[in-house]
Amino acid sequence: MKIFVVNNMVPFVRGGAEELSNHLIQQLRDHGHRVELIRVPFKYEPPEQIYSEMLACRMMQIEDADLVIALKFPAYLIPHPNKVLWLVHQYRQAYDMWEAGSSNIPSTPNGIELKRCITEADSDCFKNVRRMCAISPVIQQRLKRFNGLDSELLRTPLNAPEQFVEGEYGDYIFCGGRINQTKRQYLLVEAMRYTSSKCKLVIAGPADSSSDGDKLQELVQRYGLSDRVHLDVGFHPREKIASWASNALACAYLPIDEDSLGYVSMEANQAAKGVLTVTDSGGILDLVFHDETGWVCEPDPIALAAQLDRIHEKRSETIAMGKNAKKRWLAMGINWANTIERLVA
Amino acid sequence: MQILLATSTEQFHNREIELESLRDQLQALGASTDVLVLPFSMEDPHVLAQLASYRMLDVRHFADCMVSLSPPTHMLRHPNKVLTFSEDGPQMVDSWDRKYGAIETKPMQAIRNLIVHAEQVATEEAALGICFSHHVARRMQSVVNSVVIDATNLAFQLVGKKAKNPRLAGKVVA
């Protein structure tokens, strides 16, 4: 089958969606399909530019494809009679972020008109796709609420799962992923000052801005935690991240209201590690069940400190939790083979 | 230096290896690169709308330089746009002629005329044309400031560094 994967791009910016599309292409090719990637540049400032981008996508033509798999707004507006939507992003600033007052679309008559056009273009596109899948329940709910549409849940699989193995269960808790305010690594550092055990914390990943990394470093210094908190800010090879996760005692991930299960928590479970998270972390809570596959507490340094001590002091319970997490994760059947089968069905 | 490499599905199959090689060479020379790939179909009722769609995308602020590697990405707008013209049909109108040149109805002629005009505008606004043959360079020199180089030296030309083989390093023809 000849397949086009359609995504948009902000040139020189790479994130989870780019990683997803690259792995999707590789997996489709591994399953014997001929695949090409379309990358449409997207510029959402000023907001009025979005009209041109939507129209441009609707005027484009894809020739000679048996199937199109589209991931994001506005690239998913490119027409094709056999299009499957695997929705990573709508333009949230026209939906929930508009309601939350955190949209770049102004609350003016022109802004309201733009918002209406985006919603209408989306709804019109969604009605004509052959299949509508969403990567998380949150995205499904958003689609239902704002566009009145049902969709299938098709979660993003873990990439290169073979790199994440059940290692040595060392003496540290590992927190990977991008470093920024919404991922709340600072909350873990603050919690470490209240711990009574000798537990250690490793935080490693790229900082969104230099100030994000500096703030974390400053906290470690201020609380005198240098001997127990290891900060490694930067972009690390995947092998290194996998090694940290594979040899940790447990992992921690505390994002604010994340849509998906989170690569960090999926990688932890693949490596047979329980995950420490908090009650408002969103989609992670579909994977982390308190006292079964990890630890869920309030997003508060003292509550987190109690869990960190418990993870460290009740080592055999922690290891058992990790093994159970892996068992449940594998039973969910979220892998590339199943995903490709559903996308091309 | 950030360089955006632009290509289309029209000739992507033929040029994928070439594109990857160029990207690697540019990175080795210290440039940051990213690649955009846009769909394109030569089906006649849609050609003009698709050309318009390329003009509507705004890539002006994304990179220091944008390199069009296959038509019709030369329709994209950028203040430092570099066009590459390969040996076999440097422009979209050549593809059109290969597919529809024998169909001489008025609507088809009108579409062809509009393609020629659109290409003229998009080519004239480019900062530089890079040609891989003297034949193509002679054809392009009245439209855009062009150099002729060996394709293997494209990366050196783009980052303004001296090529390993000066004989093929780039000769200004216009």
XYZ file of C-alpha atoms in Angstrom:
519
model
C 0.000 0.000 0.000
C 1.265 3.510 -0.750
C 0.753 5.743 2.270
C 1.364 9.423 2.937
C 1.841 10.540 6.538
C 0.769 14.161 6.855
C 2.112 16.369 9.593
C 2.891 20.026 10.048
C 6.083 21.545 11.276
C 7.568 24.577 12.874
C 10.989 24.475 11.203
C 13.919 23.756 13.535
C 11.615 22.804 16.402
C 11.348 19.121 17.226
C 9.120 17.499 19.788
C 7.050 14.413 20.462
C 4.925 14.799 17.324
C 8.023 14.735 15.087
C 9.303 11.679 16.896
C 5.914 10.035 16.507
C 5.727 10.695 12.754
C 9.278 9.424 12.193
C 8.598 6.200 14.046
C 5.239 5.790 12.337
C 6.929 5.990 8.938
C 9.614 3.516 9.904
C 7.074 1.094 11.301
C 4.843 1.353 8.220
C 7.892 0.649 6.036
C 8.834 -2.295 8.239
C 5.331 -3.639 7.607
C 5.945 -3.528 3.859
C 4.259 -0.255 2.894
C 5.657 2.480 0.673
C 5.545 5.620 2.764
C 6.250 9.309 2.362
C 6.070 12.115 4.878
C 4.528 15.473 4.104
C 5.678 18.312 6.371
C 3.678 21.518 6.014
C 5.142 24.612 7.697
C 2.789 26.140 10.252
C 3.023 29.689 11.552
C 0.301 30.698 13.977
C 1.441 34.256 14.667
C -0.192 36.568 13.859
C -3.406 34.547 14.269
C -4.851 35.948 11.019
C -2.153 33.961 9.186
C -4.053 30.818 10.170
C -6.720 31.609 7.524
C -4.091 31.346 4.784
C -2.613 28.180 6.244
C -6.001 26.464 6.428
C -6.918 27.525 2.907
C -3.505 26.493 1.558
C -3.905 23.020 3.023
C -7.368 22.668 1.537
C -6.020 23.631 -1.889
C -3.220 21.054 -1.864
C -3.549 17.715 -3.636
C -2.081 14.345 -2.808
C -1.630 12.184 -5.858
C -1.235 8.469 -6.128
C -1.786 7.506 -2.469
C -3.871 4.569 -1.271
C -4.100 5.975 2.233
C -3.327 9.210 4.047
C -2.647 9.243 7.784
C -2.932 12.778 9.160
C -1.781 13.903 12.590
C -2.145 17.615 13.259
C -3.946 20.853 12.434
C -3.896 22.341 9.827
C -2.118 19.651 7.782
C -5.027 17.264 8.322
C -7.177 19.588 6.183
C -5.369 18.420 3.018
C -8.085 16.514 1.144
C -7.961 12.834 0.289
C -10.768 10.292 -0.188
C -9.125 7.695 2.049
C -7.872 9.636 5.040
C -7.395 8.296 8.550
C -6.973 10.865 11.261
C -4.730 9.903 14.166
C -5.250 13.063 16.067
C -2.336 14.446 18.040
C -3.459 18.070 18.068
C -6.327 20.227 17.097
C -5.567 23.919 17.368
C -6.367 24.018 21.077
C -6.274 27.800 21.166
C -9.614 27.738 19.352
C -11.080 25.284 21.851
C -10.216 24.605 25.493
C -7.401 27.158 25.642
C -9.794 29.809 24.354
C -12.143 29.006 27.229
C -9.249 29.064 29.679
C -8.240 32.531 28.481
C -4.831 31.299 27.290
C -5.373 31.596 23.530
C -3.458 33.726 21.024
C -6.780 34.391 19.274
C -8.117 37.695 20.612
C -11.628 38.054 22.057
C -12.600 40.536 19.366
C -15.149 40.160 16.555
C -12.280 39.197 14.204
C -10.930 36.693 16.711
C -14.345 35.145 17.265
C -14.757 34.793 13.494
C -11.374 33.085 13.195
C -12.278 30.697 15.998
C -15.562 29.884 14.221
C -13.752 29.218 10.935
C -11.262 26.860 12.599
C -14.071 24.926 14.302
C -16.049 24.720 11.056
C -13.054 23.640 8.978
C -12.242 20.971 11.571
C -15.785 19.645 11.762
C -16.094 19.581 7.978
C -12.786 17.690 7.672
C -13.600 15.225 10.452
C -16.946 14.303 8.869
C -15.161 13.212 5.706
C -12.382 11.070 7.122
C -12.647 7.310 6.859
C -11.569 6.762 10.415
C -11.141 9.018 13.391
C -8.624 8.036 16.069
C -7.276 10.075 18.973
C -4.092 9.489 20.936
C -5.698 10.022 24.357
C -9.065 10.059 26.146
C -8.617 13.797 26.789
C -8.448 14.445 23.049
C -11.456 12.179 22.523
C -13.436 14.155 25.079
C -12.409 17.449 23.460
C -13.563 16.187 20.066
C -16.876 15.065 21.474
C -17.477 18.261 23.372
C -16.444 20.823 20.763
C -17.076 19.017 17.466
C -19.737 16.516 18.540
C -17.754 13.569 17.177
C -16.970 10.124 18.502
C -13.501 8.717 17.939
C -11.501 5.585 18.619
C -8.768 5.615 21.225
C -5.438 4.692 19.662
C -2.622 5.517 22.030
C 0.906 6.236 20.843
C 3.181 3.236 21.378
C 6.571 3.363 23.000
C 9.426 3.787 20.536
C 12.306 1.292 20.655
C 10.939 -0.499 23.743
C 13.765 -3.052 23.628
C 16.116 -0.381 25.014
C 14.187 -0.228 28.301
C 14.976 -3.340 30.328
C 14.634 -4.490 33.890
C 18.068 -3.496 35.167
C 19.719 -3.418 38.564
C 17.222 -1.439 40.692
C 19.817 1.027 41.924
C 19.526 3.545 44.741
C 18.020 6.460 42.817
C 14.666 7.635 41.501
C 14.850 8.756 37.890
C 12.963 11.684 36.410
C 13.461 12.050 32.642
C 11.824 14.182 29.952
C 11.856 17.853 29.029
C 12.591 20.225 31.880
C 10.171 23.098 32.315
C 7.646 24.562 34.737
C 4.756 22.391 33.552
C 6.731 19.169 34.078
C 7.368 20.302 37.684
C 10.781 18.790 38.327
C 11.159 21.622 40.863
C 8.483 19.980 43.003
C 10.599 16.842 43.289
C 13.669 18.841 44.294
C 11.638 20.660 46.937
C 10.323 17.315 48.177
C 13.861 15.969 48.555
C 14.602 18.486 51.325
C 11.798 16.978 53.434
C 12.828 13.342 53.041
C 14.160 11.499 56.088
C 15.750 8.631 54.161
C 18.914 8.762 52.051
C 17.044 8.393 48.762
C 18.670 9.892 45.684
C 17.151 11.640 42.682
C 18.439 11.862 39.100
C 16.861 14.485 36.826
C 17.986 14.398 33.194
C 16.617 15.972 30.040
C 16.688 19.059 27.843
C 15.546 22.330 29.417
C 13.025 24.308 27.376
C 14.946 27.460 28.263
C 18.215 28.123 30.047
C 16.291 29.671 32.935
C 14.380 26.395 33.432
C 17.675 24.574 33.964
C 19.202 27.376 36.043
C 16.219 27.525 38.405
C 16.490 23.829 39.123
C 20.221 24.082 39.746
C 19.649 27.020 42.051
C 17.113 25.013 44.089
C 19.538 22.130 44.508
C 22.225 24.533 45.751
C 19.857 26.456 48.015
C 18.669 23.320 49.803
C 22.136 21.775 49.971
C 21.065 18.685 48.031
C 24.054 18.302 45.702
C 25.057 14.971 47.228
C 21.611 13.435 46.725
C 20.213 15.171 43.622
C 22.044 14.691 40.338
C 21.042 17.173 37.648
C 22.061 16.461 34.050
C 20.450 19.146 31.931
C 20.761 18.677 28.182
C 19.756 16.541 25.250
C 20.969 13.007 25.958
C 21.232 10.036 23.609
C 18.315 7.692 23.962
C 20.639 4.911 25.115
C 21.696 7.015 28.090
C 18.105 7.808 29.062
C 17.246 4.118 28.729
C 20.163 3.190 30.976
C 19.092 5.654 33.676
C 15.516 4.359 33.576
C 16.497 0.692 33.382
C 18.742 0.865 36.446
C 16.609 3.112 38.645
C 14.776 1.970 41.749
C 11.658 3.768 40.480
C 10.779 6.694 38.203
C 8.939 9.966 38.790
C 6.893 12.100 36.429
C 4.708 15.009 37.595
C 3.413 16.964 34.554
C 0.429 19.246 34.861
C -2.636 17.684 33.223
C -0.852 15.841 30.420
C -3.075 14.566 27.586
C -1.346 11.243 27.042
C 0.189 8.450 29.114
C 3.544 10.178 28.700
C 6.630 8.617 27.139
C 8.474 8.950 30.473
C 5.965 6.786 32.325
C 5.648 4.269 29.465
C 9.435 3.895 29.365
C 9.481 3.415 33.154
C 6.874 0.666 32.998
C 8.656 -1.028 30.111
C 11.762 -1.098 32.340
C 9.687 -2.627 35.167
C 9.755 0.514 37.290
C 6.877 1.914 39.280
C 6.074 5.589 38.698
C 5.608 8.310 41.278
C 3.099 10.903 40.070
C 0.521 13.349 41.419
C -3.249 13.654 41.381
C -3.445 16.405 38.718
C -1.058 14.860 36.187
C -3.865 13.928 33.772
C -3.372 11.025 31.362
C -0.546 9.497 33.436
C -3.219 8.348 35.883
C -4.468 5.865 33.273
C -1.166 4.062 33.813
C -0.272 4.709 37.443
C -2.553 3.192 40.069
C -1.639 3.931 43.657
C -0.094 0.969 45.471
C -0.446 -1.207 42.371
C 1.770 0.200 39.641
C 3.199 3.209 41.427
C 2.438 6.002 43.827
C -0.073 8.843 43.445
C -0.138 11.698 45.941
C -1.068 15.366 46.161
C 1.189 17.791 44.243
C 2.790 18.925 47.456
C 6.477 18.634 48.496
C 5.727 17.092 51.899
C 3.332 14.491 50.472
C 5.881 13.664 47.772
C 8.672 13.401 50.357
C 6.687 10.747 52.250
C 6.338 8.689 49.062
C 10.024 9.112 48.175
C 10.965 7.782 51.632
C 8.599 4.868 51.236
C 10.008 3.989 47.795
C 13.514 3.995 49.242
C 12.821 2.233 52.559
C 10.443 -0.465 51.304
C 12.721 -1.635 48.565
C 11.199 -5.069 47.957
C 7.700 -3.540 47.786
C 9.013 -0.972 45.289
C 10.550 -3.645 43.078
C 7.352 -5.697 43.184
C 5.396 -2.588 42.195
C 7.679 -2.119 39.186
C 7.259 -5.700 38.045
C 3.498 -5.377 38.377
C 3.589 -2.111 36.394
C 5.382 -3.850 33.533
C 2.883 -6.699 33.558
C -0.083 -4.345 33.329
C 1.606 -2.150 30.743
C 2.314 -5.096 28.441
C -1.234 -6.349 28.917
C -2.544 -3.052 27.513
C -1.213 -4.144 24.109
C 0.006 -0.682 23.149
C 2.650 -1.548 20.619
C 3.505 -0.654 17.059
C 2.306 -3.916 15.517
C -1.233 -3.434 16.853
C -1.173 0.279 16.025
C -0.173 -0.227 12.386
C -2.790 -2.934 11.999
C -5.531 -0.562 13.165
C -4.330 2.413 11.140
C -4.232 0.565 7.817
C -7.281 -1.661 8.424
C 23.182 29.475 9.844
C 19.755 27.917 9.473
C 18.905 26.512 6.050
C 15.441 25.266 5.159
C 15.420 22.675 2.384
C 12.147 22.578 0.475
C 10.981 19.779 -1.738
C 7.728 18.398 -3.084
C 6.297 14.962 -3.580
C 6.418 15.619 -7.343
C 10.066 14.620 -7.579
C 10.698 13.410 -4.072
C 11.356 9.788 -5.022
C 14.103 10.741 -7.419
C 15.760 13.183 -5.080
C 15.413 11.668 -1.621
C 18.992 10.356 -1.483
C 20.294 13.606 -2.936
C 18.375 15.540 -0.278
C 19.702 13.428 2.576
C 23.228 13.771 1.258
C 22.902 17.553 1.018
C 21.464 17.745 4.516
C 24.364 15.738 5.923
C 26.942 17.828 4.076
C 25.410 21.086 5.309
C 25.396 19.839 8.875
C 29.033 18.788 8.534
C 29.800 22.337 7.423
C 28.153 23.713 10.570
C 24.728 24.706 9.243
C 21.431 23.772 10.895
C 18.986 22.242 8.456
C 15.374 21.275 8.352
C 13.315 19.827 5.523
C 9.797 20.637 4.431
C 7.989 18.370 2.011
C 4.796 19.541 0.338
C 2.343 17.523 -1.724
C 1.905 18.213 -5.395
C -0.145 16.713 -8.151
C 0.175 17.596 -11.828
C -3.506 16.879 -12.447
C -4.540 19.774 -14.621
C -7.688 21.130 -12.892
C -5.795 21.628 -9.647
C -2.397 22.902 -10.705
C -3.032 26.621 -10.329
C -4.743 26.263 -6.948
C -1.781 24.289 -5.705
C 0.671 26.913 -6.908
C -1.394 29.508 -5.065
C -1.334 27.366 -1.929
C 2.470 27.366 -1.947
C 2.445 31.166 -2.181
C 0.085 31.375 0.787
C 2.428 29.585 3.170
C 4.685 31.922 5.080
C 8.199 30.566 5.617
C 9.922 33.957 5.527
C 10.976 34.049 9.169
C 11.853 30.421 9.741
C 15.421 30.338 8.398
C 18.314 32.440 7.096
C 18.015 30.797 3.723
C 15.489 28.618 1.914
C 16.613 26.260 -0.820
C 14.070 25.017 -3.342
C 15.166 21.574 -4.442
C 12.243 20.659 -6.674
C 9.342 22.426 -8.313
C 7.005 23.887 -7.332
C 8.692 24.772 -4.017
C 10.268 27.675 -5.884
C 6.830 29.297 -5.503
C 7.416 29.677 -1.745
C 8.342 33.150 -0.603
C 11.567 33.865 1.263
C 13.864 36.919 1.216
C 16.918 34.705 0.716
C 15.526 32.101 -1.628
C 17.947 29.905 -3.547
C 16.638 27.889 -6.478
C 18.302 24.778 -7.795
C 17.831 23.779 -11.409
C 18.606 20.215 -12.293
C 19.662 19.003 -15.697
C 16.343 17.464 -16.636
C 13.627 20.055 -16.775
C 14.481 22.915 -14.504
C 10.992 24.310 -14.231
C 7.481 23.152 -13.652
C 6.376 24.226 -17.087
C 8.676 21.525 -18.469
C 6.753 18.909 -16.497
C 3.521 20.439 -17.747
C 4.704 20.296 -21.340
C 5.762 16.691 -20.965
C 2.320 15.761 -19.694
C -0.062 18.125 -21.508
C 1.966 19.910 -24.180
C 0.138 18.216 -27.016
C -3.293 19.263 -25.760
C -3.790 22.645 -27.355
C -7.203 23.671 -26.112
C -7.759 27.233 -24.968
C -8.209 26.359 -21.287
C -5.027 24.285 -21.303
C -3.117 27.075 -23.026
C -4.465 29.534 -20.465
C -3.296 27.325 -17.613
C 0.124 26.969 -19.216
C 0.428 30.723 -19.640
C -0.419 31.256 -15.994
C 2.161 28.671 -14.921
C 4.807 30.448 -17.004
C 3.875 33.793 -15.466
C 3.829 32.438 -11.910
C 7.219 30.815 -12.408
C 8.627 34.013 -13.835
C 7.549 35.957 -10.736
C 8.768 33.305 -8.304
C 12.099 32.941 -10.084
C 12.806 36.647 -10.400
C 12.387 37.186 -6.685
C 15.024 34.549 -5.830
C 18.391 35.666 -4.502
C 20.277 33.084 -6.507
C 19.793 30.286 -8.986
C 22.123 27.327 -8.831
C 22.343 25.369 -12.051
C 23.912 21.992 -12.516
C 24.540 22.443 -16.235
C 25.586 25.282 -18.530
C 22.648 24.551 -20.791
C 20.189 25.264 -17.990
C 22.202 28.252 -16.815
C 22.026 29.878 -20.223
C 18.284 29.427 -20.171
C 17.900 30.915 -16.700
C 20.388 33.753 -16.808
C 17.944 36.358 -18.064
C 15.622 35.643 -15.130
C 17.793 35.110 -12.083
C 21.368 35.648 -11.022
C 22.806 32.160 -11.488
C 25.897 30.125 -10.879
C 26.854 26.818 -12.434
C 28.307 24.275 -10.091
C 28.841 20.599 -9.848
C 26.029 19.182 -7.700
C 28.541 17.768 -5.231
C 29.547 21.310 -4.295
C 26.056 22.595 -3.545
C 26.567 22.514 0.234
C 29.777 24.576 -0.023
C 28.013 27.120 -2.216
C 25.134 27.473 0.236
C 27.262 28.104 3.312
C 29.730 30.297 1.412
C 32.751 28.081 2.036
C 35.469 27.117 -0.371
C 34.843 23.840 -2.148
C 37.314 20.987 -1.976
C 37.667 21.015 -5.745
C 37.964 24.690 -6.835
C 37.527 23.756 -10.495
C 33.905 22.905 -9.717
C 33.334 25.478 -7.031
C 30.867 27.700 -8.805
C 31.074 30.081 -11.703
C 28.844 33.118 -11.990
C 27.205 33.196 -15.385
C 24.955 36.195 -15.063
